[in-house]
Short mmCIF file of C-alpha atoms in Angstrom, two decimals:
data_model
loop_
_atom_site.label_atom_id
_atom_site.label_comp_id
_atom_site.label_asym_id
_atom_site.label_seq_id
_atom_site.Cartn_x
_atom_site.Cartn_y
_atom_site.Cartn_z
CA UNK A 9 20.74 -5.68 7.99
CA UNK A 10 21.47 -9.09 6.02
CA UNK A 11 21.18 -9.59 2.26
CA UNK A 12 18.30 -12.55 1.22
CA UNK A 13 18.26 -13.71 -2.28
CA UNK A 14 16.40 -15.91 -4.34
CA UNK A 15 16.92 -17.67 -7.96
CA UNK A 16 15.83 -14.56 -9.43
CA UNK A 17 15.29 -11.12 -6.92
CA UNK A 18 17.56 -9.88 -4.01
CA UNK A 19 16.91 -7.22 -1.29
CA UNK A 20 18.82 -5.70 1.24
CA UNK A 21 18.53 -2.45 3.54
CA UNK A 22 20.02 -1.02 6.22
CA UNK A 23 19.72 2.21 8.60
CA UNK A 24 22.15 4.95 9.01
CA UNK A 25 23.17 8.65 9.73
CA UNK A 26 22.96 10.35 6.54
CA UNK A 27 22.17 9.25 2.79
CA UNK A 28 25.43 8.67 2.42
CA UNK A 29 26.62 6.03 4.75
CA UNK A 30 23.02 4.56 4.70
CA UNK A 31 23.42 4.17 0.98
CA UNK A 32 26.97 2.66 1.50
CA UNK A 33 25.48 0.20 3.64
CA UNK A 34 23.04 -1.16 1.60
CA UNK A 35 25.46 -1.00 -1.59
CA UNK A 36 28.36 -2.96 0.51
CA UNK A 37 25.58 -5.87 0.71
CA UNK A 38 24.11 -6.02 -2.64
CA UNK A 39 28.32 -6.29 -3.53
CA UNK A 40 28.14 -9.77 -2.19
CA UNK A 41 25.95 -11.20 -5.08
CA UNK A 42 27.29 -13.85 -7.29
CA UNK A 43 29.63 -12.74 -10.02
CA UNK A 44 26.21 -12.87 -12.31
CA UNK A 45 24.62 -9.83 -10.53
CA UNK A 46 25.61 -8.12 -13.78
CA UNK A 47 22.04 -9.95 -15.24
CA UNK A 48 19.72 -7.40 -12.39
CA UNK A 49 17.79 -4.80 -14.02
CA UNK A 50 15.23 -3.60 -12.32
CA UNK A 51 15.85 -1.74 -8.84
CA UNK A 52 12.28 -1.02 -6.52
CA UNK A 53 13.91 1.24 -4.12
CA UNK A 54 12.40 2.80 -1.05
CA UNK A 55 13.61 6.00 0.86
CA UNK A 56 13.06 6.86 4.20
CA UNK A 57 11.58 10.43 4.70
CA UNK A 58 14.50 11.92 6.57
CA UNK A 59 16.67 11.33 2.85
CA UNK A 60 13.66 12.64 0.74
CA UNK A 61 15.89 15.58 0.15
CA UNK A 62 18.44 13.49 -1.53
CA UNK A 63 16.31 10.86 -3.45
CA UNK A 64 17.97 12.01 -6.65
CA UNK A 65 21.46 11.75 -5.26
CA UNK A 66 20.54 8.15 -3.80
CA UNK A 67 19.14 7.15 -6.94
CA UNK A 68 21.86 8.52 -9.22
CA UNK A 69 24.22 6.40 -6.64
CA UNK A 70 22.25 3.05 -7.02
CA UNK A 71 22.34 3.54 -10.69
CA UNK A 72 25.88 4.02 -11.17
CA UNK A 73 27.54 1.57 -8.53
CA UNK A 74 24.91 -1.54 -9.22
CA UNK A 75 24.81 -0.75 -13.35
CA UNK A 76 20.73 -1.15 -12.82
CA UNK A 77 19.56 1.42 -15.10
CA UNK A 78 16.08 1.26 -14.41
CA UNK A 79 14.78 2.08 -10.85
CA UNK A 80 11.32 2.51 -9.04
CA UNK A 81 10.34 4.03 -5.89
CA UNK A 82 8.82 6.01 -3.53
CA UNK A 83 9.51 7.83 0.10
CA UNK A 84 7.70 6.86 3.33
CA UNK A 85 7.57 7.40 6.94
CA UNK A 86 8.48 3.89 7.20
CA UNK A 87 10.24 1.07 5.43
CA UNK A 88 9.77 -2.58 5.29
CA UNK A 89 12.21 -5.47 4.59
CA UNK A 90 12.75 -9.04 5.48
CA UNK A 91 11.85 -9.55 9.21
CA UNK A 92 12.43 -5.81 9.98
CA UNK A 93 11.42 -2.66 9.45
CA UNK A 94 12.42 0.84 9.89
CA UNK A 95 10.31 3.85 11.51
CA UNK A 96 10.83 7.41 11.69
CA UNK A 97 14.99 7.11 10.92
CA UNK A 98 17.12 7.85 8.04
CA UNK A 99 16.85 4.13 6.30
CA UNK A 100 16.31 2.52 2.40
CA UNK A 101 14.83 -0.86 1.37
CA UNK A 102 15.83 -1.96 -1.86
CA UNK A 103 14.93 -5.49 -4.17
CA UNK A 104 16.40 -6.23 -7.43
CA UNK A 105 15.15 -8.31 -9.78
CA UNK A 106 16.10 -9.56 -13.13
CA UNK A 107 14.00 -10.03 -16.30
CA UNK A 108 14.02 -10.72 -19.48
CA UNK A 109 14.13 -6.84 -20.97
CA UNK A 110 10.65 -6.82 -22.81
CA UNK A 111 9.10 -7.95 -19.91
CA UNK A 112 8.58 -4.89 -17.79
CA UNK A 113 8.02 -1.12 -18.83
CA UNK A 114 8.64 2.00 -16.87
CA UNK A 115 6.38 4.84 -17.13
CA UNK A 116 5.82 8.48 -15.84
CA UNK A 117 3.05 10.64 -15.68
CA UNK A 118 0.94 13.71 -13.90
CA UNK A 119 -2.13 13.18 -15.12
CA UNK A 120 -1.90 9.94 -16.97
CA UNK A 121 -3.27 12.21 -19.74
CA UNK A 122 0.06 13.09 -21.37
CA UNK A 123 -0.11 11.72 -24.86
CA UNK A 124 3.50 10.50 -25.23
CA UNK A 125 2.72 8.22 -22.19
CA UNK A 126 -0.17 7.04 -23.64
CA UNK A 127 1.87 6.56 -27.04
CA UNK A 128 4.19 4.23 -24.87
CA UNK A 129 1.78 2.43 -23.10
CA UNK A 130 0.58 1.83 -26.28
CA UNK A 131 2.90 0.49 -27.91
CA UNK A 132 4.31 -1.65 -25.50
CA UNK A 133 0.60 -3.07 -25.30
CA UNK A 134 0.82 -4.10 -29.17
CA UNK A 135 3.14 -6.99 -28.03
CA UNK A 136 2.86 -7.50 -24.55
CA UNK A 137 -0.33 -8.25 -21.95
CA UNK A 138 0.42 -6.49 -18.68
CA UNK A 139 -0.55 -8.38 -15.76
CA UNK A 140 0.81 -6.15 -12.80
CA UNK A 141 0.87 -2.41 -12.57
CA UNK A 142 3.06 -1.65 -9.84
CA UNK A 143 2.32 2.54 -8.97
CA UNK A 144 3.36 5.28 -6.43
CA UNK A 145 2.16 8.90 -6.17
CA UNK A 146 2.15 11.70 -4.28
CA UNK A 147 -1.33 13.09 -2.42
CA UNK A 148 -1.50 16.33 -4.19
CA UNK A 149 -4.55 18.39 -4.29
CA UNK A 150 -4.93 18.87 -7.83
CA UNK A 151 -5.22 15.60 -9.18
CA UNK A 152 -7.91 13.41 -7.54
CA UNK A 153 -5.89 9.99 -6.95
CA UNK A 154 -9.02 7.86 -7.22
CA UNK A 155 -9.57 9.27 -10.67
CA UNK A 156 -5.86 9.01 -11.35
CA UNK A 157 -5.82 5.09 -10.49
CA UNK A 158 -9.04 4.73 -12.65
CA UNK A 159 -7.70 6.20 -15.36
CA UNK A 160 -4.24 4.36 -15.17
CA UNK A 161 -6.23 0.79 -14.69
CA UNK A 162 -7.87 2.03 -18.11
CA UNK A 163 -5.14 2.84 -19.77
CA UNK A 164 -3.31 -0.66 -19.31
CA UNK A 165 -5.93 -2.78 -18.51
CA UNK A 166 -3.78 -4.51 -15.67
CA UNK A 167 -3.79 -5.58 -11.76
CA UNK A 168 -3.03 -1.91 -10.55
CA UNK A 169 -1.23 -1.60 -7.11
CA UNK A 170 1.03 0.41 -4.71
CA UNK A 171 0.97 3.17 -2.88
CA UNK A 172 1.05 6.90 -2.53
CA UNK A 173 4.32 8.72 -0.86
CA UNK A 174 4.29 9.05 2.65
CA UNK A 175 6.19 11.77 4.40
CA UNK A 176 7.08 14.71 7.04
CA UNK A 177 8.28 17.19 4.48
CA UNK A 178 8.93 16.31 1.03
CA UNK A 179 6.41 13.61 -1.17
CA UNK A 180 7.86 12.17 -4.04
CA UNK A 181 8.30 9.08 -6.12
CA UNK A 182 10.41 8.13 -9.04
CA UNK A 183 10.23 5.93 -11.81
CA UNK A 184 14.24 6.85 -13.13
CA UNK A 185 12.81 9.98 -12.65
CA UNK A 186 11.75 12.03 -9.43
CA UNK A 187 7.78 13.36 -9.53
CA UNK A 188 6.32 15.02 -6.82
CA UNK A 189 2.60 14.73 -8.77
CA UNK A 190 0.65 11.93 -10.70
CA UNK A 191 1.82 8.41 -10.73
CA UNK A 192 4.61 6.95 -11.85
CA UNK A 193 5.74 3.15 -11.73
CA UNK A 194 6.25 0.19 -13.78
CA UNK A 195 4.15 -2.58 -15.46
CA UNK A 196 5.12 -6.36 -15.59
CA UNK A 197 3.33 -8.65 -18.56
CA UNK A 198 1.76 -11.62 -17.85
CA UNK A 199 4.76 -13.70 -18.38
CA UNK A 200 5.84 -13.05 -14.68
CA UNK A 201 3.74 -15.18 -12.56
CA UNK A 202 2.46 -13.11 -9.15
CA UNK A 203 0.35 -13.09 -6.43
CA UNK A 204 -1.88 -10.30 -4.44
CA UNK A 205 -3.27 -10.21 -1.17
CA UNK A 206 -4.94 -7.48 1.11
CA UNK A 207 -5.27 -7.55 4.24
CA UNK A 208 -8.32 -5.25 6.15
CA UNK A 209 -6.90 -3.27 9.57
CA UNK A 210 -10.07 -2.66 10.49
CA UNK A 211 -13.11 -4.88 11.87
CA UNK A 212 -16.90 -3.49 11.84
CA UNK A 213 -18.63 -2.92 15.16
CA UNK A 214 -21.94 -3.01 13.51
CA UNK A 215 -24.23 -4.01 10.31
CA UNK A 216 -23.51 -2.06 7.69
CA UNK A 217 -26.03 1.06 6.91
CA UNK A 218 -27.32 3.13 3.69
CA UNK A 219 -26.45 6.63 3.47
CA UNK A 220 -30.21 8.21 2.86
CA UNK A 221 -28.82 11.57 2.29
CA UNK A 222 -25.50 13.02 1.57
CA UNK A 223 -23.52 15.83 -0.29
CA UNK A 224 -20.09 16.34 -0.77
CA UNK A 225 -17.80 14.96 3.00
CA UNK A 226 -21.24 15.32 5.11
CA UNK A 227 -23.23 12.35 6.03
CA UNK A 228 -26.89 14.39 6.93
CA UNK A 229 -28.85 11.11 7.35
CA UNK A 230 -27.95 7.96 7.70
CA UNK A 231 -30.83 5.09 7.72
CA UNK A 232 -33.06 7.86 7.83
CA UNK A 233 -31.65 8.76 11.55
CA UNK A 234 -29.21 11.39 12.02
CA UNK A 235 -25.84 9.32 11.49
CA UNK A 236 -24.68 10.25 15.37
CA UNK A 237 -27.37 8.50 16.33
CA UNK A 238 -26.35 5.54 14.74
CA UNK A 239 -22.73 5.60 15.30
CA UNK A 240 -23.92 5.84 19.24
CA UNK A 241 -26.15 3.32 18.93
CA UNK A 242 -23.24 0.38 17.30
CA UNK A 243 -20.72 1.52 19.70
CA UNK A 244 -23.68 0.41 22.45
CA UNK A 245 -23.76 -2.65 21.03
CA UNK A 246 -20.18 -3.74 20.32
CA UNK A 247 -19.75 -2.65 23.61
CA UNK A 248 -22.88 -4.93 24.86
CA UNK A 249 -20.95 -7.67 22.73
CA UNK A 250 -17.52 -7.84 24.34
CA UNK A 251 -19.59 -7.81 27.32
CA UNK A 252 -21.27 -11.12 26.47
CA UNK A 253 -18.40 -12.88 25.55
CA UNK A 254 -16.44 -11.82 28.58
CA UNK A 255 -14.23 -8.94 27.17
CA UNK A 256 -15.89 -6.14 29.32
CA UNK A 257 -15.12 -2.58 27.30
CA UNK A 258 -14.24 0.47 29.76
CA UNK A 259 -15.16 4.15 29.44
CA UNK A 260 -11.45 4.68 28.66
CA UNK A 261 -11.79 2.28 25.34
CA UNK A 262 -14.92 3.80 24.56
CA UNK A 263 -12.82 6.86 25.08
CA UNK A 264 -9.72 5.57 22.86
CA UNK A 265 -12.54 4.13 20.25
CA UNK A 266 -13.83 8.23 19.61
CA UNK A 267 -10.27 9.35 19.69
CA UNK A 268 -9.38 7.85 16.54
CA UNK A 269 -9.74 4.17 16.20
CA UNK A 270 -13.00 4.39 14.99
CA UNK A 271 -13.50 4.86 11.28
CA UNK A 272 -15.51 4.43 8.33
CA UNK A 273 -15.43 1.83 5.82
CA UNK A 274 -17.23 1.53 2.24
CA UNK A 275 -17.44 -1.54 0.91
CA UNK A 276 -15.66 -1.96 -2.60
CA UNK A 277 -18.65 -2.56 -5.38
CA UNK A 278 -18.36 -6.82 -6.90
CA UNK A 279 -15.59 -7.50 -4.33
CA UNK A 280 -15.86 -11.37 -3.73
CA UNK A 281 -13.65 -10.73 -0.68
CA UNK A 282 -16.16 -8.39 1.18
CA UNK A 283 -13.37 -5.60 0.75
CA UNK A 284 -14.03 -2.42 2.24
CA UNK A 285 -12.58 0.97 1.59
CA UNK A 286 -11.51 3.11 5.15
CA UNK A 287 -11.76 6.64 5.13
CA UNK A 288 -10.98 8.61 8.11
CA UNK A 289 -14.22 10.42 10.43
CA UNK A 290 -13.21 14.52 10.02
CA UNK A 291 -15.97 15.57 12.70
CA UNK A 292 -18.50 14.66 14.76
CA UNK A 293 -21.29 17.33 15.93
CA UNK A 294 -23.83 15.44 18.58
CA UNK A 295 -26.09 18.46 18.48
CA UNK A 296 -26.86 18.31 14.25
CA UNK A 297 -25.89 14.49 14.14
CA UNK A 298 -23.70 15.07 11.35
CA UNK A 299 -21.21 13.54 10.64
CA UNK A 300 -18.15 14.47 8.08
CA UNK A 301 -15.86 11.96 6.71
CA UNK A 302 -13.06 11.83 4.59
CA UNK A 303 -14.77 11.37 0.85
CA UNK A 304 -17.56 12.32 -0.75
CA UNK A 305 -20.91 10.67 -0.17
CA UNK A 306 -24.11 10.58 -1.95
CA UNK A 307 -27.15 8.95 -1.36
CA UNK A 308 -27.83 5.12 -1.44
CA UNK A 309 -23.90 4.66 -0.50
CA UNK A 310 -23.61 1.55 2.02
CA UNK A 311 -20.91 2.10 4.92
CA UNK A 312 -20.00 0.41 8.20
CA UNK A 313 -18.35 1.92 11.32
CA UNK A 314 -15.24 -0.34 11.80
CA UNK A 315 -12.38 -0.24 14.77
CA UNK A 316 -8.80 -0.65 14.66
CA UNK A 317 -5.77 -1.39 17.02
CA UNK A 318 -2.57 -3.29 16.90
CA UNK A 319 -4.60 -7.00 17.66
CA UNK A 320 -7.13 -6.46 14.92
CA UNK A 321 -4.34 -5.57 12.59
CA UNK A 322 -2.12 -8.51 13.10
CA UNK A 323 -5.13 -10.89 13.38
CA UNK A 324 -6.32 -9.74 9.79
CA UNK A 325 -2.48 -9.90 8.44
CA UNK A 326 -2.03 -13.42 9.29
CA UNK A 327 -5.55 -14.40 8.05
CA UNK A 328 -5.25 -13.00 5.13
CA UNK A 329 -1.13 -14.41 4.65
CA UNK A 330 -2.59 -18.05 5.74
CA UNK A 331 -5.18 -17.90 2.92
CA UNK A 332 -2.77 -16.53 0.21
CA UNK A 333 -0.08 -19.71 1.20
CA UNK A 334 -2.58 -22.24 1.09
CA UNK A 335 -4.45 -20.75 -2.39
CA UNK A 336 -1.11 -20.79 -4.13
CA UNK A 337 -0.24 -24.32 -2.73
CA UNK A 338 -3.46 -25.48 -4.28
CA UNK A 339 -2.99 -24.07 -7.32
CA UNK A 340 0.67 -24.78 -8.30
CA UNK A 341 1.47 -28.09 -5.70
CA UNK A 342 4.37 -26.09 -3.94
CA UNK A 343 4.89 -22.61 -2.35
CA UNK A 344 7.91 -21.38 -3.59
CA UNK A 345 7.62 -17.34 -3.75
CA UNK A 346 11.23 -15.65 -5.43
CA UNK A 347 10.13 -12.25 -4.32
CA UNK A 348 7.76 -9.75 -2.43
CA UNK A 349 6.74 -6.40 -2.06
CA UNK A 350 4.78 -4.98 0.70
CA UNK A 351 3.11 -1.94 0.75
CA UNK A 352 1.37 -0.93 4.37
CA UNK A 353 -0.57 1.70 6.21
CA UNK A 354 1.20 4.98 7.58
CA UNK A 355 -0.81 4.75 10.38
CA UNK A 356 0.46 0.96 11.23
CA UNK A 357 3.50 2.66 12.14
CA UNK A 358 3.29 5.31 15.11
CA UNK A 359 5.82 6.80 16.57
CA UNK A 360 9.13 4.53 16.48
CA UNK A 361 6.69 1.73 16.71
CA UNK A 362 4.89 -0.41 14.12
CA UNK A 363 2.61 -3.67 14.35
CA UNK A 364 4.98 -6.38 13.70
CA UNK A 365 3.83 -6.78 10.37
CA UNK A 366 7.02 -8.15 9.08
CA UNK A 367 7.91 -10.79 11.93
CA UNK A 368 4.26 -12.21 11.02
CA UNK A 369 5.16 -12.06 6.99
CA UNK A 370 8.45 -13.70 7.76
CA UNK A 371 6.79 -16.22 9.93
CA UNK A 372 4.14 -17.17 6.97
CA UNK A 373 5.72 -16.56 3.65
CA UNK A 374 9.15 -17.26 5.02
CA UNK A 375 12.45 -15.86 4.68
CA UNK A 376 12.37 -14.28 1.26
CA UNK A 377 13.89 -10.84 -0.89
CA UNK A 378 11.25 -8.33 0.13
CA UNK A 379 10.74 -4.72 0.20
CA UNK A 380 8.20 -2.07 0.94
CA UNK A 381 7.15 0.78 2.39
CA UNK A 382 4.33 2.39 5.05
CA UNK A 383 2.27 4.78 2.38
CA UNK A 384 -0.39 7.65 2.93
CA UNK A 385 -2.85 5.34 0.95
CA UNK A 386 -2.84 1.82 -0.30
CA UNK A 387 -3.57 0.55 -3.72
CA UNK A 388 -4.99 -2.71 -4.93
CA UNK A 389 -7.29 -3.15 -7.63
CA UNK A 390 -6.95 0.56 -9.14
CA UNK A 391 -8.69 1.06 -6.05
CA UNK A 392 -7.63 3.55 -2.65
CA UNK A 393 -7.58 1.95 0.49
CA UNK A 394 -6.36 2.96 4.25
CA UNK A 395 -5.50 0.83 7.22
CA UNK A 396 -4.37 -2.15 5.18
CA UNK A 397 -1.52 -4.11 4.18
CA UNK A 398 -0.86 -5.37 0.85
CA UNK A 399 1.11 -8.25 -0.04
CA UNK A 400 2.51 -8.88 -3.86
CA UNK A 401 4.54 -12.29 -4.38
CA UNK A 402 6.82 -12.90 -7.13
CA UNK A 403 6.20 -16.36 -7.82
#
């Protein structure tokens, strides 16, 4: 529970009983600022699932005490901040940032189909380029999300990323507003300088293979096989890998490996990063071969059976965080980030557990205002992702 500030963002969060005293916490360190704190406008404010109830009265509360009119958010199972983060306990992350006014806009939508949010968009777009489209929504069943994010990337043409609400009970987000549908969220122009990173949870256990016939969640052929068949036949051969290179896998891992860490991955169509979408397997029936999986599949689709735990997580993360310092060093001559947001996997945090994401982010990127939140999907690129981390720098 500290307070970290930079020349132009600030962030501080704490954990607590109730909404109240957990908001009091986190309001007692943001009182600290210099006597210009007056020049913060924009709040991104995260809300730990056990206060989803009160998001409104926790937003109201930020608004009035810190005079920041204009606040963005979302709940999750689990919140990040510098060094630390909180799981499955009454806690709020918040980062403050100032701008110059015409540099950001807030908006609010279902269906990203209401014409007065269009009109805004708009005109906001007559002066202004957005660069990054920062977006939370909720997992509700009547709008596809994919669609959603497709149609918001269209609307303002910009780097769109986030994530969707995460939660026991109640999903919501907020953009000085509370929605429990659509997206909501803010875009930044291309005056702010940033930086975006994602980082894979997953690795493949085999080559990737082409889905030869498909309709709606059900893989019926895969390779021309029956798709059990071929998810057998890579698990033989990871297996038969470790082996070789001296990391013997048991029954029980091959046990552990069916129970959940094995998944599917699509890879993301003119990624230069070899990106890959992870969707989760629904069923498995060994006397059919089928195999059902999270999205829809048609024919010709390419996918790869990929494998997660806490080592291939944090081994990805600090990759991907090494890459990201050194690409901004080359390009500007010094690494100097003001800000961050990070936006990570529900299912990085178990329990009252999590990876140790942030000890490896502080470690890399360093000591700097940060906030974020563990989300029932990831966004990057308009596009939806699961297992990952993503990291956005204010530079």
């Amino acid at each position: 529970m500290s307070l970290y500030t930079s020349e132009k963002f600030a962030s501080a969060s704490a954990a607590g009983t109730d909404w109240r005293d957990t908001a009091r916490a986190v309001l007692e360190q943001l009182e600290s600022l210099p006597a210009d704190k007056d020049h913060y406008n924009l709040g991104i404010l995260y809300i730990s699932d056990h206060l989803a109830e009160d998001a409104g009265s926790i937003v109201t509360l930020f608004r009035s005490v810190t005079g920041i009119e204009h606040w963005v958010g979302s709940v999750g199972m689990g919140l990040c901040a510098t060094g630390q983060d909180y799981v499955d306990t009454p806690a709020l992350s918040v980062m403050v940032g100032r701008f110059d006014p015409d540099q950001f806009h807030l908006f609010s939508s279902v269906t990203m189909q209401t014409e007065d949010v269009r009109d805004s968009l708009t005109k906001w777009k007559r002066t202004h380029t957005p660069m990054l489209v920062l977006t939370h929504g909720t997992p509700d069943a009547e709008n596809d999300p994919e669609q959603l994010l497709s149609t918001l990337e269209q609307e303002t043409y910009g780097f769109v990323t986030g994530g969707f609400a995460s939660s026991h009970n109640q999903h919501l987000h907020f953009s000085d507003e509370l929605f429990t549908e659509g997206l909501s969220g803010v875009i930044f122009s291309q005056d702010i300088p940033v930086a975006s990173t994602i980082a894979q949870g997953c690795v493949p256990i085999g080559p990737e293979h082409t889905v030869t016939r498909g309709r709606e969640g059900i893989i019926e052929t895969l390779d021309d096989r029956p798709p059990f068949e071929v998810f057998a036949e890579d698990l033989r051969l990871y297996a038969a890998s470790r082996a070789e290179s001296g990391q013997a896998i048991s029954e029980s891992d091959l046990q552990d490996l069916f129970q959940g860490q094995v998944h599917i991955a699509f890879p993301v169509p003119g990624s230069d990063q070899q990106d890959y979408m992870v969707r989760n397997i629904n069923g498995i029936d060994p006397d059919s071969g089928l195999i059902a999986v999270a999205k829809d599949v048609r024919s010709s689709q390419r996918l790869v059976f990929v494998h997660q735990n806490i080592e291939t997580q944090r081994a990805g993360l600090s990759r991907t965080l090494l890459a990201l310092r050194k690409r901004i060093t080359d390009e500007n001559g010094i690494f100097n980030p003001q800000g961050a947001l990070y936006i990570s996997c529900a299912a990085r945090c178990s329990g009252k557990q999590s990876t140790g994401d942030m000890e490896v982010i502080k470690e890399i990127i360093g000591e700097i205002p940060l906030t974020g939140f563990y989300a029932n999907g990831e966004i990057s690129n308009h596009h939806l992702y699961g297992y990952t981390g993503i990291l956005i720098l204010f530079l």
